[in-house]
Amino acid sequence: MAPDTSVARELGIYVCPVCKLGLRQEEGALRCPTCSQAYPIIEGVPDFIREELSLSTDPVLRRMRFIDRMASIYETKLWYPMILKIYGGLHSPSLEQLIDTVSQKVQSTKGRLLDVACGPGTFGRRVASPSKEVFGIDVSMGMLRQGAAYIARENISNVHFARARVEALPFEDGFFDAVLCCGSLHLFADTTVALREMARVMKPAAVLAVFTFGVGHGGILKFRRAREWSRKDHGLHVFERSELERYLTASGFKDFQPEVSGSILTFSARKRAA
Ligand SMILES: [Zn+2]
């Protein structure tokens, strides 16, 4: 059977997350000619994570089986809207409003967008258009599988999924015209390491659009004790605005523009020119 050229083109975009060099396409895998590591393609999704995350010291990654299992309820009333209200406050924006806010930040962007920790493509597949090709990465194969089912059911093209960690993105330097990071920046073990790797794959002046949690006046996160407990037991980092601005500056970003509603923080920033 002749290889599907659109799939071959898509797979040809990825690089080794360790070496950052091109990969060879083999039967059911991508192989790095430099370090010899093979990355399996599972149900059409390349898997760039070779470690067993359930053994991780990171409390977020260790819960991967739970995250895999909740993929099917993630966008229903049972999860996202509830989390927004409990953590962000009763007057926090709805998921639809958040999608709108984030979409506006990348409205004028044309080209390639990276959706970091995309879940089932909650934001990315709604931003994708004929002029916006979206690459979603997530650590959870359950979420990516759900995302693939959604884009098939909703007949959305121009969205691709890969399993990868934010700290080791399988893309070359300066590849993206914009990056989305929605509902996950607060979960990364080291914010600066994550932001630096995002900056690496962005073109100069490309936009970073984020929704995360910030110290504000809504939900349980307005209480310092709740923030400390979330951090310690769940690896959830609730950002002070000044702290986040420091991380962004240290990671190669400028033009930090935050908006806070309850304890929900959305912002955009731009990658500084080298
Ligand atoms: Zn390699």
mmCIF file of N, CA and C in Angstrom, residues 94-188:
data_model
loop_
_atom_site.group_PDB
_atom_site.id
_atom_site.type_symbol
_atom_site.label_atom_id
_atom_site.label_comp_id
_atom_site.label_asym_id
_atom_site.label_seq_id
_atom_site.Cartn_x
_atom_site.Cartn_y
_atom_site.Cartn_z
ATOM 1 N N SER A 94 -16.565 30.987 32.254
ATOM 2 C CA SER A 94 -16.914 29.623 31.850
ATOM 3 C C SER A 94 -15.844 29.120 30.893
ATOM 4 N N LEU A 95 -15.871 27.823 30.620
ATOM 5 C CA LEU A 95 -14.912 27.254 29.672
ATOM 6 C C LEU A 95 -15.053 27.941 28.309
ATOM 7 N N GLU A 96 -16.291 28.193 27.891
ATOM 8 C CA GLU A 96 -16.528 28.851 26.591
ATOM 9 C C GLU A 96 -15.893 30.245 26.580
ATOM 10 N N GLN A 97 -16.041 30.972 27.694
ATOM 11 C CA GLN A 97 -15.447 32.318 27.762
ATOM 12 C C GLN A 97 -13.924 32.256 27.733
ATOM 13 N N LEU A 98 -13.363 31.249 28.412
ATOM 14 C CA LEU A 98 -11.907 31.103 28.414
ATOM 15 C C LEU A 98 -11.396 30.789 27.010
ATOM 16 N N ILE A 99 -12.116 29.913 26.316
ATOM 17 C CA ILE A 99 -11.718 29.557 24.949
ATOM 18 C C ILE A 99 -11.749 30.814 24.076
ATOM 19 N N ASP A 100 -12.759 31.625 24.283
ATOM 20 C CA ASP A 100 -12.900 32.883 23.552
ATOM 21 C C ASP A 100 -11.735 33.837 23.835
ATOM 22 N N THR A 101 -11.428 33.993 25.128
ATOM 23 C CA THR A 101 -10.338 34.899 25.540
ATOM 24 C C THR A 101 -9.009 34.461 24.930
ATOM 25 N N VAL A 102 -8.735 33.160 25.024
ATOM 26 C CA VAL A 102 -7.464 32.647 24.518
ATOM 27 C C VAL A 102 -7.426 32.747 22.987
ATOM 28 N N SER A 103 -8.543 32.420 22.326
ATOM 29 C CA SER A 103 -8.599 32.480 20.857
ATOM 30 C C SER A 103 -8.285 33.893 20.358
ATOM 31 N N GLN A 104 -8.814 34.882 21.078
ATOM 32 C CA GLN A 104 -8.579 36.277 20.658
ATOM 33 C C GLN A 104 -7.102 36.639 20.678
ATOM 34 N N LYS A 105 -6.358 36.054 21.628
ATOM 35 C CA LYS A 105 -4.929 36.387 21.740
ATOM 36 C C LYS A 105 -4.118 35.875 20.548
ATOM 37 N N VAL A 106 -4.649 34.875 19.850
ATOM 38 C CA VAL A 106 -3.933 34.328 18.685
ATOM 39 C C VAL A 106 -4.735 34.534 17.396
ATOM 40 N N GLN A 107 -5.739 35.404 17.486
ATOM 41 C CA GLN A 107 -6.635 35.601 16.344
ATOM 42 C C GLN A 107 -5.892 35.973 15.057
ATOM 43 N N SER A 108 -4.911 36.876 15.156
ATOM 44 C CA SER A 108 -4.222 37.360 13.951
ATOM 45 C C SER A 108 -3.081 36.437 13.525
ATOM 46 N N THR A 109 -2.820 35.382 14.328
ATOM 47 C CA THR A 109 -1.727 34.461 13.988
ATOM 48 C C THR A 109 -2.106 33.564 12.820
ATOM 49 N N LYS A 110 -1.196 33.429 11.879
ATOM 50 C CA LYS A 110 -1.368 32.451 10.802
ATOM 51 C C LYS A 110 -0.161 31.532 10.837
ATOM 52 N N GLY A 111 -0.376 30.262 10.520
ATOM 53 C CA GLY A 111 0.750 29.340 10.481
ATOM 54 C C GLY A 111 0.588 28.221 11.482
ATOM 55 N N ARG A 112 1.686 27.924 12.213
ATOM 56 C CA ARG A 112 1.683 26.759 13.095
ATOM 57 C C ARG A 112 1.556 27.160 14.556
ATOM 58 N N LEU A 113 0.652 26.483 15.259
ATOM 59 C CA LEU A 113 0.455 26.740 16.692
ATOM 60 C C LEU A 113 0.724 25.459 17.464
ATOM 61 N N LEU A 114 1.415 25.631 18.595
ATOM 62 C CA LEU A 114 1.619 24.506 19.498
ATOM 63 C C LEU A 114 0.637 24.646 20.648
ATOM 64 N N ASP A 115 -0.068 23.557 20.980
ATOM 65 C CA ASP A 115 -0.963 23.532 22.135
ATOM 66 C C ASP A 115 -0.310 22.631 23.177
ATOM 67 N N VAL A 116 0.289 23.268 24.197
ATOM 68 C CA VAL A 116 1.054 22.535 25.211
ATOM 69 C C VAL A 116 0.111 21.960 26.263
ATOM 70 N N ALA A 117 0.280 20.674 26.565
ATOM 71 C CA ALA A 117 -0.605 19.975 27.507
ATOM 72 C C ALA A 117 -2.052 20.154 27.047
ATOM 73 N N CYS A 118 -2.302 19.734 25.823
ATOM 74 C CA CYS A 118 -3.549 20.022 25.102
ATOM 75 C C CYS A 118 -4.755 19.259 25.621
ATOM 76 N N GLY A 119 -4.564 18.231 26.470
ATOM 77 C CA GLY A 119 -5.697 17.391 26.873
ATOM 78 C C GLY A 119 -6.318 16.805 25.616
ATOM 79 N N PRO A 120 -7.668 16.728 25.544
ATOM 80 C CA PRO A 120 -8.296 16.216 24.310
ATOM 81 C C PRO A 120 -8.456 17.325 23.257
ATOM 82 N N GLY A 121 -7.523 18.275 23.230
ATOM 83 C CA GLY A 121 -7.586 19.364 22.247
ATOM 84 C C GLY A 121 -8.642 20.391 22.598
ATOM 85 N N THR A 122 -8.910 20.540 23.897
ATOM 86 C CA THR A 122 -9.994 21.413 24.369
ATOM 87 C C THR A 122 -9.903 22.818 23.761
ATOM 88 N N PHE A 123 -8.706 23.402 23.773
ATOM 89 C CA PHE A 123 -8.529 24.737 23.201
ATOM 90 C C PHE A 123 -8.043 24.627 21.755
ATOM 91 N N GLY A 124 -7.044 23.772 21.532
ATOM 92 C CA GLY A 124 -6.400 23.698 20.216
ATOM 93 C C GLY A 124 -7.339 23.371 19.075
ATOM 94 N N ARG A 125 -8.244 22.403 19.280
ATOM 95 C CA ARG A 125 -9.094 22.017 18.159
ATOM 96 C C ARG A 125 -10.151 23.084 17.866
ATOM 97 N N ARG A 126 -10.386 23.995 18.833
ATOM 98 C CA ARG A 126 -11.344 25.081 18.603
ATOM 99 C C ARG A 126 -10.665 26.306 17.993
ATOM 100 N N VAL A 127 -9.332 26.315 18.036
ATOM 101 C CA VAL A 127 -8.566 27.432 17.471
ATOM 102 C C VAL A 127 -8.135 27.085 16.036
ATOM 103 N N ALA A 128 -8.010 25.795 15.759
ATOM 104 C CA ALA A 128 -7.540 25.344 14.434
ATOM 105 C C ALA A 128 -8.452 25.875 13.328
ATOM 106 N N SER A 129 -7.845 26.218 12.191
ATOM 107 C CA SER A 129 -8.598 26.728 11.041
ATOM 108 C C SER A 129 -7.747 26.455 9.807
ATOM 109 N N PRO A 130 -8.263 26.742 8.617
ATOM 110 C CA PRO A 130 -7.429 26.517 7.437
ATOM 111 C C PRO A 130 -6.104 27.297 7.487
ATOM 112 N N SER A 131 -6.079 28.438 8.214
ATOM 113 C CA SER A 131 -4.827 29.217 8.298
ATOM 114 C C SER A 131 -4.052 28.942 9.583
ATOM 115 N N LYS A 132 -4.576 28.073 10.443
ATOM 116 C CA LYS A 132 -3.892 27.747 11.704
ATOM 117 C C LYS A 132 -3.777 26.236 11.865
ATOM 118 N N GLU A 133 -2.562 25.714 11.709
ATOM 119 C CA GLU A 133 -2.327 24.278 11.903
ATOM 120 C C GLU A 133 -1.879 24.063 13.341
ATOM 121 N N VAL A 134 -2.596 23.212 14.066
ATOM 122 C CA VAL A 134 -2.338 23.050 15.501
ATOM 123 C C VAL A 134 -1.665 21.706 15.787
ATOM 124 N N PHE A 135 -0.581 21.757 16.552
ATOM 125 C CA PHE A 135 0.102 20.560 17.038
ATOM 126 C C PHE A 135 -0.116 20.498 18.546
ATOM 127 N N GLY A 136 -0.842 19.483 18.996
ATOM 128 C CA GLY A 136 -1.119 19.340 20.425
ATOM 129 C C GLY A 136 -0.205 18.291 21.028
ATOM 130 N N ILE A 137 0.382 18.608 22.181
ATOM 131 C CA ILE A 137 1.164 17.590 22.902
ATOM 132 C C ILE A 137 0.602 17.454 24.312
ATOM 133 N N ASP A 138 0.663 16.234 24.822
ATOM 134 C CA ASP A 138 0.198 15.983 26.184
ATOM 135 C C ASP A 138 0.934 14.761 26.706
ATOM 136 N N VAL A 139 0.994 14.614 28.032
ATOM 137 C CA VAL A 139 1.635 13.438 28.614
ATOM 138 C C VAL A 139 0.673 12.251 28.699
ATOM 139 N N SER A 140 -0.629 12.519 28.562
ATOM 140 C CA SER A 140 -1.624 11.460 28.738
ATOM 141 C C SER A 140 -2.113 10.907 27.405
ATOM 142 N N MET A 141 -1.855 9.635 27.163
ATOM 143 C CA MET A 141 -2.329 9.000 25.930
ATOM 144 C C MET A 141 -3.856 8.915 25.937
ATOM 145 N N GLY A 142 -4.461 8.759 27.121
ATOM 146 C CA GLY A 142 -5.928 8.723 27.221
ATOM 147 C C GLY A 142 -6.545 10.020 26.700
ATOM 148 N N MET A 143 -5.947 11.145 27.069
ATOM 149 C CA MET A 143 -6.437 12.454 26.616
ATOM 150 C C MET A 143 -6.267 12.600 25.098
ATOM 151 N N LEU A 144 -5.106 12.169 24.591
ATOM 152 C CA LEU A 144 -4.829 12.321 23.155
ATOM 153 C C LEU A 144 -5.774 11.448 22.331
ATOM 154 N N ARG A 145 -6.045 10.250 22.845
ATOM 155 C CA ARG A 145 -6.974 9.343 22.175
ATOM 156 C C ARG A 145 -8.369 9.975 22.100
ATOM 157 N N GLN A 146 -8.775 10.587 23.220
ATOM 158 C CA GLN A 146 -10.074 11.265 23.265
ATOM 159 C C GLN A 146 -10.079 12.434 22.270
ATOM 160 N N GLY A 147 -8.952 13.161 22.203
ATOM 161 C CA GLY A 147 -8.827 14.278 21.261
ATOM 162 C C GLY A 147 -8.952 13.808 19.820
ATOM 163 N N ALA A 148 -8.318 12.677 19.515
ATOM 164 C CA ALA A 148 -8.388 12.123 18.154
ATOM 165 C C ALA A 148 -9.831 11.738 17.826
ATOM 166 N N ALA A 149 -10.549 11.187 18.825
ATOM 167 C CA ALA A 149 -11.964 10.826 18.613
ATOM 168 C C ALA A 149 -12.804 12.080 18.363
ATOM 169 N N TYR A 150 -12.532 13.146 19.119
ATOM 170 C CA TYR A 150 -13.286 14.402 18.922
ATOM 171 C C TYR A 150 -13.059 14.977 17.527
ATOM 172 N N ILE A 151 -11.791 15.035 17.084
ATOM 173 C CA ILE A 151 -11.555 15.690 15.785
ATOM 174 C C ILE A 151 -12.134 14.854 14.640
ATOM 175 N N ALA A 152 -12.182 13.516 14.840
ATOM 176 C CA ALA A 152 -12.814 12.673 13.819
ATOM 177 C C ALA A 152 -14.326 12.924 13.808
ATOM 178 N N ARG A 153 -14.921 12.954 15.003
ATOM 179 C CA ARG A 153 -16.367 13.140 15.118
ATOM 180 C C ARG A 153 -16.787 14.539 14.649
ATOM 181 N N GLU A 154 -15.978 15.545 14.978
ATOM 182 C CA GLU A 154 -16.331 16.935 14.646
ATOM 183 C C GLU A 154 -15.810 17.335 13.266
ATOM 184 N N ASN A 155 -15.149 16.371 12.607
ATOM 185 C CA ASN A 155 -14.643 16.604 11.258
ATOM 186 C C ASN A 155 -13.698 17.809 11.190
ATOM 187 N N ILE A 156 -12.772 17.882 12.148
ATOM 188 C CA ILE A 156 -11.813 18.996 12.208
ATOM 189 C C ILE A 156 -10.498 18.531 11.593
ATOM 190 N N SER A 157 -9.985 19.312 10.644
ATOM 191 C CA SER A 157 -8.669 18.966 10.091
ATOM 192 C C SER A 157 -7.658 19.970 10.628
ATOM 193 N N ASN A 158 -6.411 19.793 10.288
ATOM 194 C CA ASN A 158 -5.362 20.720 10.709
ATOM 195 C C ASN A 158 -5.022 20.637 12.201
ATOM 196 N N VAL A 159 -5.308 19.484 12.828
ATOM 197 C CA VAL A 159 -4.889 19.252 14.219
ATOM 198 C C VAL A 159 -4.129 17.934 14.275
ATOM 199 N N HIS A 160 -2.965 17.927 14.931
ATOM 200 C CA HIS A 160 -2.149 16.713 15.066
ATOM 201 C C HIS A 160 -1.796 16.530 16.540
ATOM 202 N N PHE A 161 -1.735 15.294 16.971
ATOM 203 C CA PHE A 161 -1.415 15.020 18.369
ATOM 204 C C PHE A 161 -0.137 14.194 18.500
ATOM 205 N N ALA A 162 0.633 14.481 19.556
ATOM 206 C CA ALA A 162 1.795 13.657 19.901
ATOM 207 C C ALA A 162 1.897 13.604 21.419
ATOM 208 N N ARG A 163 2.420 12.489 21.938
ATOM 209 C CA ARG A 163 2.630 12.387 23.386
ATOM 210 C C ARG A 163 4.050 12.865 23.691
ATOM 211 N N ALA A 164 4.143 13.925 24.457
ATOM 212 C CA ALA A 164 5.459 14.484 24.770
ATOM 213 C C ALA A 164 5.361 15.313 26.036
ATOM 214 N N ARG A 165 6.515 15.592 26.627
ATOM 215 C CA ARG A 165 6.580 16.432 27.828
ATOM 216 C C ARG A 165 6.971 17.838 27.433
ATOM 217 N N VAL A 166 6.488 18.803 28.168
ATOM 218 C CA VAL A 166 6.786 20.204 27.858
ATOM 219 C C VAL A 166 8.290 20.484 27.980
ATOM 220 N N GLU A 167 8.974 19.718 28.839
ATOM 221 C CA GLU A 167 10.406 19.951 29.050
ATOM 222 C C GLU A 167 11.255 19.424 27.897
ATOM 223 N N ALA A 168 10.686 18.598 27.017
ATOM 224 C CA ALA A 168 11.445 18.007 25.900
ATOM 225 C C ALA A 168 10.521 17.946 24.686
ATOM 226 N N LEU A 169 10.334 19.079 24.044
ATOM 227 C CA LEU A 169 9.399 19.151 22.915
ATOM 228 C C LEU A 169 10.037 18.586 21.644
ATOM 229 N N PRO A 170 9.275 17.782 20.882
ATOM 230 C CA PRO A 170 9.847 17.150 19.679
ATOM 231 C C PRO A 170 9.733 18.054 18.440
ATOM 232 N N PHE A 171 10.162 19.313 18.595
ATOM 233 C CA PHE A 171 10.105 20.252 17.473
ATOM 234 C C PHE A 171 11.408 21.027 17.394
ATOM 235 N N GLU A 172 11.738 21.471 16.184
ATOM 236 C CA GLU A 172 12.983 22.224 16.021
ATOM 237 C C GLU A 172 12.819 23.663 16.528
ATOM 238 N N ASP A 173 13.928 24.359 16.711
ATOM 239 C CA ASP A 173 13.929 25.745 17.205
ATOM 240 C C ASP A 173 13.123 26.642 16.265
ATOM 241 N N GLY A 174 12.422 27.588 16.817
ATOM 242 C CA GLY A 174 11.746 28.619 16.031
ATOM 243 C C GLY A 174 10.704 28.097 15.054
ATOM 244 N N PHE A 175 10.034 27.008 15.401
ATOM 245 C CA PHE A 175 9.107 26.348 14.486
ATOM 246 C C PHE A 175 7.700 26.964 14.514
ATOM 247 N N PHE A 176 7.294 27.514 15.662
ATOM 248 C CA PHE A 176 5.888 27.902 15.833
ATOM 249 C C PHE A 176 5.642 29.413 15.776
ATOM 250 N N ASP A 177 4.470 29.750 15.255
ATOM 251 C CA ASP A 177 4.030 31.142 15.167
ATOM 252 C C ASP A 177 3.284 31.578 16.420
ATOM 253 N N ALA A 178 2.837 30.623 17.216
ATOM 254 C CA ALA A 178 2.187 30.920 18.502
ATOM 255 C C ALA A 178 2.156 29.644 19.339
ATOM 256 N N VAL A 179 2.047 29.835 20.657
ATOM 257 C CA VAL A 179 1.930 28.699 21.574
ATOM 258 C C VAL A 179 0.762 28.960 22.525
ATOM 259 N N LEU A 180 -0.074 27.939 22.706
ATOM 260 C CA LEU A 180 -1.146 27.984 23.702
ATOM 261 C C LEU A 180 -0.741 27.092 24.865
ATOM 262 N N CYS A 181 -1.079 27.511 26.061
ATOM 263 C CA CYS A 181 -0.844 26.654 27.229
ATOM 264 C C CYS A 181 -2.004 26.920 28.180
ATOM 265 N N CYS A 182 -3.003 26.052 28.128
ATOM 266 C CA CYS A 182 -4.268 26.348 28.814
ATOM 267 C C CYS A 182 -4.586 25.319 29.886
ATOM 268 N N GLY A 183 -4.639 25.786 31.120
ATOM 269 C CA GLY A 183 -5.007 24.906 32.224
ATOM 270 C C GLY A 183 -3.895 23.977 32.660
ATOM 271 N N SER A 184 -2.630 24.368 32.450
ATOM 272 C CA SER A 184 -1.548 23.443 32.808
ATOM 273 C C SER A 184 -0.264 24.092 33.307
ATOM 274 N N LEU A 185 -0.054 25.377 33.065
ATOM 275 C CA LEU A 185 1.225 25.992 33.476
ATOM 276 C C LEU A 185 1.461 25.802 34.981
ATOM 277 N N HIS A 186 0.368 25.816 35.759
ATOM 278 C CA HIS A 186 0.443 25.650 37.215
ATOM 279 C C HIS A 186 0.806 24.230 37.638
ATOM 280 N N LEU A 187 0.842 23.297 36.681
ATOM 281 C CA LEU A 187 1.112 21.889 37.024
ATOM 282 C C LEU A 187 2.544 21.459 36.705
ATOM 283 N N PHE A 188 3.302 22.308 35.989
ATOM 284 C CA PHE A 188 4.656 21.901 35.605
ATOM 285 C C PHE A 188 5.616 22.017 36.791
#
